[in-house]
């Protein structure tokens, strides 16, 4: 029972992997030649189907085909496999670039907000220094001296005018600190919302972690990862088609 069922499982697996490879390849090539995307999609689909038929044909009739035709079909199958791999690479790299661009754009927006917040923090620091200065000045009020004309004695007193001025400036500094704290809190919420809404950064999180661990750029990590997928994807589909032919020939031939 297992021997009878296995060829069908292999065939379904081959068709599923091949279908995925065809979809990604056709989509990638149609995006590459966006000016004639429909025509390119039709052409690529026909070539992908022909590639699977060619792989089966080569396995089934290898001994019966003459050397020239065998060489051509083998070369065509390999070239089509490379084209498919290129289309898959283009599709996946395009998807990564789109995600990376969105993440970078949101990071720039966050950086702008952080820059504005930093300016408010600098103003807040300056206002706190003024508040401290006025507080100390009022706790040790400036003394002025003058000679009373009637008594001709030296009189030491507090300048009420200067005290009122400092009190006014102290209250102004308090109000500025209150408003600056509100502005900083508002920017905290804006930055937090940007970071929470940055789904692209979360999607790229594992890749950034791997890049940081290996000490290389994230673009190189993504490139190596895509190459691994490309080298496995379509070659595996072709191999599964050949294995499916072998399994059917062995069990039902």
PDB file of C-alpha atoms in Angstrom:
ATOM      1  CA  UNK A   1       0.000   0.000   0.000  1.00  0.00           C
ATOM      2  CA  UNK A   2       2.850   2.375   0.877  1.00  0.00           C
ATOM      3  CA  UNK A   3       4.613   1.679  -2.438  1.00  0.00           C
ATOM      4  CA  UNK A   4       1.401   2.414  -4.332  1.00  0.00           C
ATOM      5  CA  UNK A   5       0.704   5.634  -2.410  1.00  0.00           C
ATOM      6  CA  UNK A   6       4.239   7.081  -2.387  1.00  0.00           C
ATOM      7  CA  UNK A   7       4.399   7.984  -6.111  1.00  0.00           C
ATOM      8  CA  UNK A   8       1.238  10.053  -5.761  1.00  0.00           C
ATOM      9  CA  UNK A   9       2.619  11.829  -2.706  1.00  0.00           C
ATOM     10  CA  UNK A  10       5.826  12.598  -4.591  1.00  0.00           C
ATOM     11  CA  UNK A  11       3.837  13.819  -7.593  1.00  0.00           C
ATOM     12  CA  UNK A  12       1.636  16.089  -5.474  1.00  0.00           C
ATOM     13  CA  UNK A  13       4.703  17.453  -3.701  1.00  0.00           C
ATOM     14  CA  UNK A  14       6.426  18.055  -7.043  1.00  0.00           C
ATOM     15  CA  UNK A  15       3.377  19.839  -8.460  1.00  0.00           C
ATOM     16  CA  UNK A  16       2.971  21.961  -5.318  1.00  0.00           C
ATOM     17  CA  UNK A  17       6.626  23.054  -5.216  1.00  0.00           C
ATOM     18  CA  UNK A  18       6.606  23.618  -8.970  1.00  0.00           C
ATOM     19  CA  UNK A  19       3.405  25.677  -8.772  1.00  0.00           C
ATOM     20  CA  UNK A  20       4.904  27.887  -6.066  1.00  0.00           C
ATOM     21  CA  UNK A  21       8.087  28.284  -8.091  1.00  0.00           C
ATOM     22  CA  UNK A  22       6.045  29.168 -11.177  1.00  0.00           C
ATOM     23  CA  UNK A  23       3.977  31.746  -9.275  1.00  0.00           C
ATOM     24  CA  UNK A  24       6.971  33.512  -7.721  1.00  0.00           C
ATOM     25  CA  UNK A  25       8.966  33.361 -10.933  1.00  0.00           C
ATOM     26  CA  UNK A  26       6.148  34.605 -13.164  1.00  0.00           C
ATOM     27  CA  UNK A  27       5.251  37.374 -10.729  1.00  0.00           C
ATOM     28  CA  UNK A  28       8.882  38.411 -10.373  1.00  0.00           C
ATOM     29  CA  UNK A  29       9.465  38.493 -14.130  1.00  0.00           C
ATOM     30  CA  UNK A  30       6.217  40.376 -14.769  1.00  0.00           C
ATOM     31  CA  UNK A  31       7.291  43.035 -12.262  1.00  0.00           C
ATOM     32  CA  UNK A  32      10.718  43.221 -13.891  1.00  0.00           C
ATOM     33  CA  UNK A  33       9.111  43.851 -17.286  1.00  0.00           C
ATOM     34  CA  UNK A  34       6.151  45.851 -16.002  1.00  0.00           C
ATOM     35  CA  UNK A  35       5.585  47.455 -19.415  1.00  0.00           C
ATOM     36  CA  UNK A  36       4.345  44.124 -20.794  1.00  0.00           C
ATOM     37  CA  UNK A  37       3.525  42.259 -17.595  1.00  0.00           C
ATOM     38  CA  UNK A  38       0.627  40.213 -19.046  1.00  0.00           C
ATOM     39  CA  UNK A  39       2.615  39.054 -22.076  1.00  0.00           C
ATOM     40  CA  UNK A  40       5.621  38.208 -19.907  1.00  0.00           C
ATOM     41  CA  UNK A  41       3.408  36.272 -17.469  1.00  0.00           C
ATOM     42  CA  UNK A  42       1.940  34.184 -20.315  1.00  0.00           C
ATOM     43  CA  UNK A  43       5.369  33.534 -21.809  1.00  0.00           C
ATOM     44  CA  UNK A  44       6.935  32.627 -18.452  1.00  0.00           C
ATOM     45  CA  UNK A  45       4.026  30.310 -17.562  1.00  0.00           C
ATOM     46  CA  UNK A  46       4.352  28.428 -20.842  1.00  0.00           C
ATOM     47  CA  UNK A  47       8.108  28.070 -20.355  1.00  0.00           C
ATOM     48  CA  UNK A  48       7.655  26.834 -16.793  1.00  0.00           C
ATOM     49  CA  UNK A  49       5.179  24.192 -17.927  1.00  0.00           C
ATOM     50  CA  UNK A  50       7.469  23.200 -20.781  1.00  0.00           C
ATOM     51  CA  UNK A  51      10.374  22.880 -18.339  1.00  0.00           C
ATOM     52  CA  UNK A  52       8.525  20.272 -16.249  1.00  0.00           C
ATOM     53  CA  UNK A  53       7.510  18.386 -19.388  1.00  0.00           C
ATOM     54  CA  UNK A  54      11.116  18.526 -20.613  1.00  0.00           C
ATOM     55  CA  UNK A  55      12.427  17.122 -17.312  1.00  0.00           C
ATOM     56  CA  UNK A  56       9.966  14.222 -17.538  1.00  0.00           C
ATOM     57  CA  UNK A  57      10.764  13.694 -21.225  1.00  0.00           C
ATOM     58  CA  UNK A  58      14.500  13.550 -20.566  1.00  0.00           C
ATOM     59  CA  UNK A  59      14.036  10.960 -17.833  1.00  0.00           C
ATOM     60  CA  UNK A  60      11.613   8.784 -19.764  1.00  0.00           C
ATOM     61  CA  UNK A  61      13.346   8.861 -23.174  1.00  0.00           C
ATOM     62  CA  UNK A  62      16.977   9.604 -22.360  1.00  0.00           C
ATOM     63  CA  UNK A  63      18.311   6.574 -24.236  1.00  0.00           C
ATOM     64  CA  UNK A  64      16.026   7.063 -27.233  1.00  0.00           C
ATOM     65  CA  UNK A  65      16.830  10.731 -27.857  1.00  0.00           C
ATOM     66  CA  UNK A  66      19.752  11.588 -30.129  1.00  0.00           C
ATOM     67  CA  UNK A  67      22.695  13.379 -28.530  1.00  0.00           C
ATOM     68  CA  UNK A  68      22.018  16.772 -30.096  1.00  0.00           C
ATOM     69  CA  UNK A  69      18.382  16.891 -28.982  1.00  0.00           C
ATOM     70  CA  UNK A  70      19.318  15.518 -25.573  1.00  0.00           C
ATOM     71  CA  UNK A  71      21.974  18.207 -25.192  1.00  0.00           C
ATOM     72  CA  UNK A  72      19.591  20.973 -26.251  1.00  0.00           C
ATOM     73  CA  UNK A  73      16.749  19.846 -23.977  1.00  0.00           C
ATOM     74  CA  UNK A  74      19.122  19.498 -21.033  1.00  0.00           C
ATOM     75  CA  UNK A  75      20.573  22.962 -21.683  1.00  0.00           C
ATOM     76  CA  UNK A  76      17.109  24.465 -22.100  1.00  0.00           C
ATOM     77  CA  UNK A  77      15.953  22.863 -18.856  1.00  0.00           C
ATOM     78  CA  UNK A  78      18.982  24.215 -16.955  1.00  0.00           C
ATOM     79  CA  UNK A  79      18.602  27.704 -18.472  1.00  0.00           C
ATOM     80  CA  UNK A  80      14.898  27.760 -17.648  1.00  0.00           C
ATOM     81  CA  UNK A  81      15.725  26.667 -14.128  1.00  0.00           C
ATOM     82  CA  UNK A  82      18.159  29.599 -13.841  1.00  0.00           C
ATOM     83  CA  UNK A  83      15.514  31.983 -15.230  1.00  0.00           C
ATOM     84  CA  UNK A  84      12.987  30.679 -12.719  1.00  0.00           C
ATOM     85  CA  UNK A  85      15.511  31.076  -9.920  1.00  0.00           C
ATOM     86  CA  UNK A  86      16.175  34.636 -11.078  1.00  0.00           C
ATOM     87  CA  UNK A  87      12.458  35.407 -11.059  1.00  0.00           C
ATOM     88  CA  UNK A  88      12.092  33.952  -7.573  1.00  0.00           C
ATOM     89  CA  UNK A  89      15.092  35.976  -6.366  1.00  0.00           C
ATOM     90  CA  UNK A  90      13.616  39.137  -7.896  1.00  0.00           C
ATOM     91  CA  UNK A  91      10.243  38.526  -6.246  1.00  0.00           C
ATOM     92  CA  UNK A  92      11.708  37.843  -2.793  1.00  0.00           C
ATOM     93  CA  UNK A  93      14.266  40.662  -2.950  1.00  0.00           C
ATOM     94  CA  UNK A  94      11.548  43.075  -4.077  1.00  0.00           C
ATOM     95  CA  UNK A  95       9.362  42.045  -1.147  1.00  0.00           C
ATOM     96  CA  UNK A  96      12.289  42.572   1.232  1.00  0.00           C
ATOM     97  CA  UNK A  97      13.103  45.992  -0.235  1.00  0.00           C
ATOM     98  CA  UNK A  98       9.488  47.086   0.152  1.00  0.00           C
ATOM     99  CA  UNK A  99       9.456  46.008   3.801  1.00  0.00           C
ATOM    100  CA  UNK A 100      12.863  47.561   4.459  1.00  0.00           C
ATOM    101  CA  UNK A 101      11.811  50.849   2.824  1.00  0.00           C
ATOM    102  CA  UNK A 102       8.672  51.066   4.963  1.00  0.00           C
ATOM    103  CA  UNK A 103      10.693  50.336   8.102  1.00  0.00           C
ATOM    104  CA  UNK A 104      13.340  52.902   7.142  1.00  0.00           C
ATOM    105  CA  UNK A 105      10.686  55.553   6.444  1.00  0.00           C
ATOM    106  CA  UNK A 106       9.062  54.994   9.835  1.00  0.00           C
ATOM    107  CA  UNK A 107      12.503  55.074  11.488  1.00  0.00           C
ATOM    108  CA  UNK A 108      13.164  58.452   9.863  1.00  0.00           C
ATOM    109  CA  UNK A 109       9.808  59.780  11.086  1.00  0.00           C
ATOM    110  CA  UNK A 110      10.677  58.549  14.574  1.00  0.00           C
ATOM    111  CA  UNK A 111      14.097  60.223  14.352  1.00  0.00           C
ATOM    112  CA  UNK A 112      12.478  63.535  13.387  1.00  0.00           C
ATOM    113  CA  UNK A 113      10.159  63.287  16.385  1.00  0.00           C
ATOM    114  CA  UNK A 114      13.070  62.435  18.669  1.00  0.00           C
ATOM    115  CA  UNK A 115      15.022  65.434  17.351  1.00  0.00           C
ATOM    116  CA  UNK A 116      12.123  67.768  18.092  1.00  0.00           C
ATOM    117  CA  UNK A 117      11.722  66.212  21.527  1.00  0.00           C
ATOM    118  CA  UNK A 118      15.438  66.732  22.202  1.00  0.00           C
ATOM    119  CA  UNK A 119      15.007  70.447  21.503  1.00  0.00           C
ATOM    120  CA  UNK A 120      12.186  70.619  24.022  1.00  0.00           C
ATOM    121  CA  UNK A 121      14.401  68.811  26.539  1.00  0.00           C
ATOM    122  CA  UNK A 122      17.139  71.406  26.012  1.00  0.00           C
ATOM    123  CA  UNK A 123      14.619  74.208  26.546  1.00  0.00           C
ATOM    124  CA  UNK A 124      13.326  72.436  29.634  1.00  0.00           C
ATOM    125  CA  UNK A 125      16.829  72.208  31.058  1.00  0.00           C
ATOM    126  CA  UNK A 126      17.374  75.941  30.453  1.00  0.00           C
ATOM    127  CA  UNK A 127      14.040  76.824  32.089  1.00  0.00           C
ATOM    128  CA  UNK A 128      14.861  74.682  35.138  1.00  0.00           C
ATOM    129  CA  UNK A 129      18.168  76.508  35.504  1.00  0.00           C
ATOM    130  CA  UNK A 130      16.319  79.839  35.372  1.00  0.00           C
ATOM    131  CA  UNK A 131      13.794  78.563  37.912  1.00  0.00           C
ATOM    132  CA  UNK A 132      16.601  77.612  40.277  1.00  0.00           C
ATOM    133  CA  UNK A 133      18.280  80.971  39.797  1.00  0.00           C
ATOM    134  CA  UNK A 134      15.140  82.992  40.499  1.00  0.00           C
ATOM    135  CA  UNK A 135      14.263  80.818  43.477  1.00  0.00           C
ATOM    136  CA  UNK A 136      17.678  81.385  45.035  1.00  0.00           C
ATOM    137  CA  UNK A 137      17.564  85.101  44.207  1.00  0.00           C
ATOM    138  CA  UNK A 138      14.193  85.514  45.924  1.00  0.00           C
ATOM    139  CA  UNK A 139      15.330  83.540  48.950  1.00  0.00           C
ATOM    140  CA  UNK A 140      18.282  85.956  49.249  1.00  0.00           C
ATOM    141  CA  UNK A 141      16.742  89.213  48.038  1.00  0.00           C
ATOM    142  CA  UNK A 142      18.978  91.927  46.725  1.00  0.00           C
ATOM    143  CA  UNK A 143      19.620  94.621  49.311  1.00  0.00           C
ATOM    144  CA  UNK A 144      19.976  98.258  48.332  1.00  0.00           C
ATOM    145  CA  UNK A 145      21.424 101.074  50.415  1.00  0.00           C
ATOM    146  CA  UNK A 146      20.752 104.779  50.351  1.00  0.00           C
ATOM    147  CA  UNK A 147      21.129 107.841  52.672  1.00  0.00           C
ATOM    148  CA  UNK A 148      17.934 109.270  54.062  1.00  0.00           C
ATOM    149  CA  UNK A 149      17.844 113.009  53.464  1.00  0.00           C
ATOM    150  CA  UNK A 150      16.040 113.831  56.701  1.00  0.00           C
ATOM    151  CA  UNK A 151      18.018 111.710  59.093  1.00  0.00           C
ATOM    152  CA  UNK A 152      21.147 111.550  56.977  1.00  0.00           C
ATOM    153  CA  UNK A 153      21.490 107.925  57.992  1.00  0.00           C
ATOM    154  CA  UNK A 154      22.388 104.896  55.867  1.00  0.00           C
ATOM    155  CA  UNK A 155      19.295 102.814  55.113  1.00  0.00           C
ATOM    156  CA  UNK A 156      19.450  99.202  53.881  1.00  0.00           C
ATOM    157  CA  UNK A 157      16.281  97.784  52.314  1.00  0.00           C
ATOM    158  CA  UNK A 158      14.949  95.291  49.777  1.00  0.00           C
ATOM    159  CA  UNK A 159      14.208  96.432  46.252  1.00  0.00           C
ATOM    160  CA  UNK A 160      10.492  95.665  45.926  1.00  0.00           C
ATOM    161  CA  UNK A 161      10.573  96.460  42.220  1.00  0.00           C
ATOM    162  CA  UNK A 162      13.308  93.920  41.532  1.00  0.00           C
ATOM    163  CA  UNK A 163      11.588  91.367  43.724  1.00  0.00           C
ATOM    164  CA  UNK A 164       8.351  91.737  41.758  1.00  0.00           C
ATOM    165  CA  UNK A 165      10.252  91.371  38.502  1.00  0.00           C
ATOM    166  CA  UNK A 166      11.961  88.188  39.679  1.00  0.00           C
ATOM    167  CA  UNK A 167       8.670  86.790  40.968  1.00  0.00           C
ATOM    168  CA  UNK A 168       7.105  87.408  37.567  1.00  0.00           C
ATOM    169  CA  UNK A 169      10.024  85.716  35.828  1.00  0.00           C
ATOM    170  CA  UNK A 170       9.843  82.818  38.278  1.00  0.00           C
ATOM    171  CA  UNK A 171       6.154  82.265  37.477  1.00  0.00           C
ATOM    172  CA  UNK A 172       6.900  82.505  33.755  1.00  0.00           C
ATOM    173  CA  UNK A 173       9.609  79.833  34.104  1.00  0.00           C
ATOM    174  CA  UNK A 174       7.152  77.575  35.972  1.00  0.00           C
ATOM    175  CA  UNK A 175       4.570  77.960  33.202  1.00  0.00           C
ATOM    176  CA  UNK A 176       7.195  77.260  30.535  1.00  0.00           C
ATOM    177  CA  UNK A 177       8.308  74.117  32.367  1.00  0.00           C
ATOM    178  CA  UNK A 178       4.711  72.938  32.594  1.00  0.00           C
ATOM    179  CA  UNK A 179       4.125  73.483  28.857  1.00  0.00           C
ATOM    180  CA  UNK A 180       7.452  71.897  27.901  1.00  0.00           C
ATOM    181  CA  UNK A 181       6.673  68.819  30.000  1.00  0.00           C
ATOM    182  CA  UNK A 182       3.342  68.515  28.178  1.00  0.00           C
ATOM    183  CA  UNK A 183       5.075  68.825  24.803  1.00  0.00           C
ATOM    184  CA  UNK A 184       7.692  66.212  25.729  1.00  0.00           C
ATOM    185  CA  UNK A 185       4.967  63.816  26.913  1.00  0.00           C
ATOM    186  CA  UNK A 186       3.053  64.355  23.669  1.00  0.00           C
ATOM    187  CA  UNK A 187       6.159  63.507  21.647  1.00  0.00           C
ATOM    188  CA  UNK A 188       6.705  60.429  23.835  1.00  0.00           C
ATOM    189  CA  UNK A 189       3.272  59.203  22.767  1.00  0.00           C
ATOM    190  CA  UNK A 190       3.926  60.009  19.096  1.00  0.00           C
ATOM    191  CA  UNK A 191       7.249  58.157  19.145  1.00  0.00           C
ATOM    192  CA  UNK A 192       5.651  55.199  20.932  1.00  0.00           C
ATOM    193  CA  UNK A 193       2.835  55.052  18.373  1.00  0.00           C
ATOM    194  CA  UNK A 194       5.351  55.097  15.520  1.00  0.00           C
ATOM    195  CA  UNK A 195       7.349  52.283  17.093  1.00  0.00           C
ATOM    196  CA  UNK A 196       4.254  50.199  17.825  1.00  0.00           C
ATOM    197  CA  UNK A 197       2.858  50.693  14.307  1.00  0.00           C
ATOM    198  CA  UNK A 198       6.176  49.750  12.682  1.00  0.00           C
ATOM    199  CA  UNK A 199       5.209  46.218  11.676  1.00  0.00           C
ATOM    200  CA  UNK A 200       8.021  46.168   9.122  1.00  0.00           C
ATOM    201  CA  UNK A 201      10.607  46.503  11.895  1.00  0.00           C
ATOM    202  CA  UNK A 202       9.083  43.523  13.696  1.00  0.00           C
ATOM    203  CA  UNK A 203       9.148  41.497  10.484  1.00  0.00           C
ATOM    204  CA  UNK A 204      12.821  42.326   9.989  1.00  0.00           C
ATOM    205  CA  UNK A 205      13.613  41.744  13.661  1.00  0.00           C
ATOM    206  CA  UNK A 206      14.965  38.169  13.298  1.00  0.00           C
ATOM    207  CA  UNK A 207      17.122  39.163  10.321  1.00  0.00           C
ATOM    208  CA  UNK A 208      18.507  42.168  12.230  1.00  0.00           C
ATOM    209  CA  UNK A 209      19.295  39.901  15.168  1.00  0.00           C
ATOM    210  CA  UNK A 210      21.150  37.439  12.911  1.00  0.00           C
ATOM    211  CA  UNK A 211      23.031  40.291  11.217  1.00  0.00           C
ATOM    212  CA  UNK A 212      24.043  41.725  14.592  1.00  0.00           C
ATOM    213  CA  UNK A 213      25.116  38.311  15.887  1.00  0.00           C
ATOM    214  CA  UNK A 214      27.277  37.647  12.808  1.00  0.00           C
ATOM    215  CA  UNK A 215      28.577  41.202  12.670  1.00  0.00           C
ATOM    216  CA  UNK A 216      27.564  41.790   9.042  1.00  0.00           C
ATOM    217  CA  UNK A 217      25.112  44.048   7.259  1.00  0.00           C
ATOM    218  CA  UNK A 218      21.479  42.987   7.163  1.00  0.00           C
ATOM    219  CA  UNK A 219      21.388  43.318   3.345  1.00  0.00           C
ATOM    220  CA  UNK A 220      24.120  40.670   3.067  1.00  0.00           C
ATOM    221  CA  UNK A 221      22.259  38.352   5.451  1.00  0.00           C
ATOM    222  CA  UNK A 222      19.093  38.721   3.366  1.00  0.00           C
ATOM    223  CA  UNK A 223      21.038  38.141   0.153  1.00  0.00           C
ATOM    224  CA  UNK A 224      22.607  34.922   1.472  1.00  0.00           C
ATOM    225  CA  UNK A 225      19.215  33.759   2.738  1.00  0.00           C
ATOM    226  CA  UNK A 226      17.554  34.434  -0.612  1.00  0.00           C
ATOM    227  CA  UNK A 227      20.315  32.606  -2.469  1.00  0.00           C
ATOM    228  CA  UNK A 228      19.794  29.563  -0.252  1.00  0.00           C
ATOM    229  CA  UNK A 229      16.079  29.585  -1.075  1.00  0.00           C
ATOM    230  CA  UNK A 230      16.743  30.056  -4.796  1.00  0.00           C
ATOM    231  CA  UNK A 231      19.311  27.246  -4.959  1.00  0.00           C
ATOM    232  CA  UNK A 232      16.846  24.854  -3.318  1.00  0.00           C
ATOM    233  CA  UNK A 233      13.493  25.939  -4.719  1.00  0.00           C
ATOM    234  CA  UNK A 234      13.396  25.225  -8.447  1.00  0.00           C
ATOM    235  CA  UNK A 235      16.102  22.509  -8.492  1.00  0.00           C
ATOM    236  CA  UNK A 236      14.067  20.656  -5.873  1.00  0.00           C
ATOM    237  CA  UNK A 237      10.960  20.970  -8.054  1.00  0.00           C
ATOM    238  CA  UNK A 238      12.802  19.474 -11.040  1.00  0.00           C
ATOM    239  CA  UNK A 239      14.263  16.677  -8.915  1.00  0.00           C
ATOM    240  CA  UNK A 240      10.828  15.845  -7.517  1.00  0.00           C
ATOM    241  CA  UNK A 241       9.402  15.657 -11.033  1.00  0.00           C
ATOM    242  CA  UNK A 242      12.142  13.217 -12.026  1.00  0.00           C
ATOM    243  CA  UNK A 243      11.664  11.178  -8.841  1.00  0.00           C
ATOM    244  CA  UNK A 244       7.899  11.081  -9.438  1.00  0.00           C
ATOM    245  CA  UNK A 245       8.546   9.704 -12.926  1.00  0.00           C
ATOM    246  CA  UNK A 246      10.884   7.113 -11.473  1.00  0.00           C
ATOM    247  CA  UNK A 247       8.365   6.096  -8.786  1.00  0.00           C
ATOM    248  CA  UNK A 248       5.493   5.721 -11.279  1.00  0.00           C
ATOM    249  CA  UNK A 249       7.682   3.762 -13.695  1.00  0.00           C
ATOM    250  CA  UNK A 250       8.854   1.450 -10.956  1.00  0.00           C
ATOM    251  CA  UNK A 251       5.423   0.775  -9.453  1.00  0.00           C
ATOM    252  CA  UNK A 252       3.160   0.958 -12.475  1.00  0.00           C
ATOM    253  CA  UNK A 253       5.513   0.481 -15.399  1.00  0.00           C
TER     254      UNK A 253
END
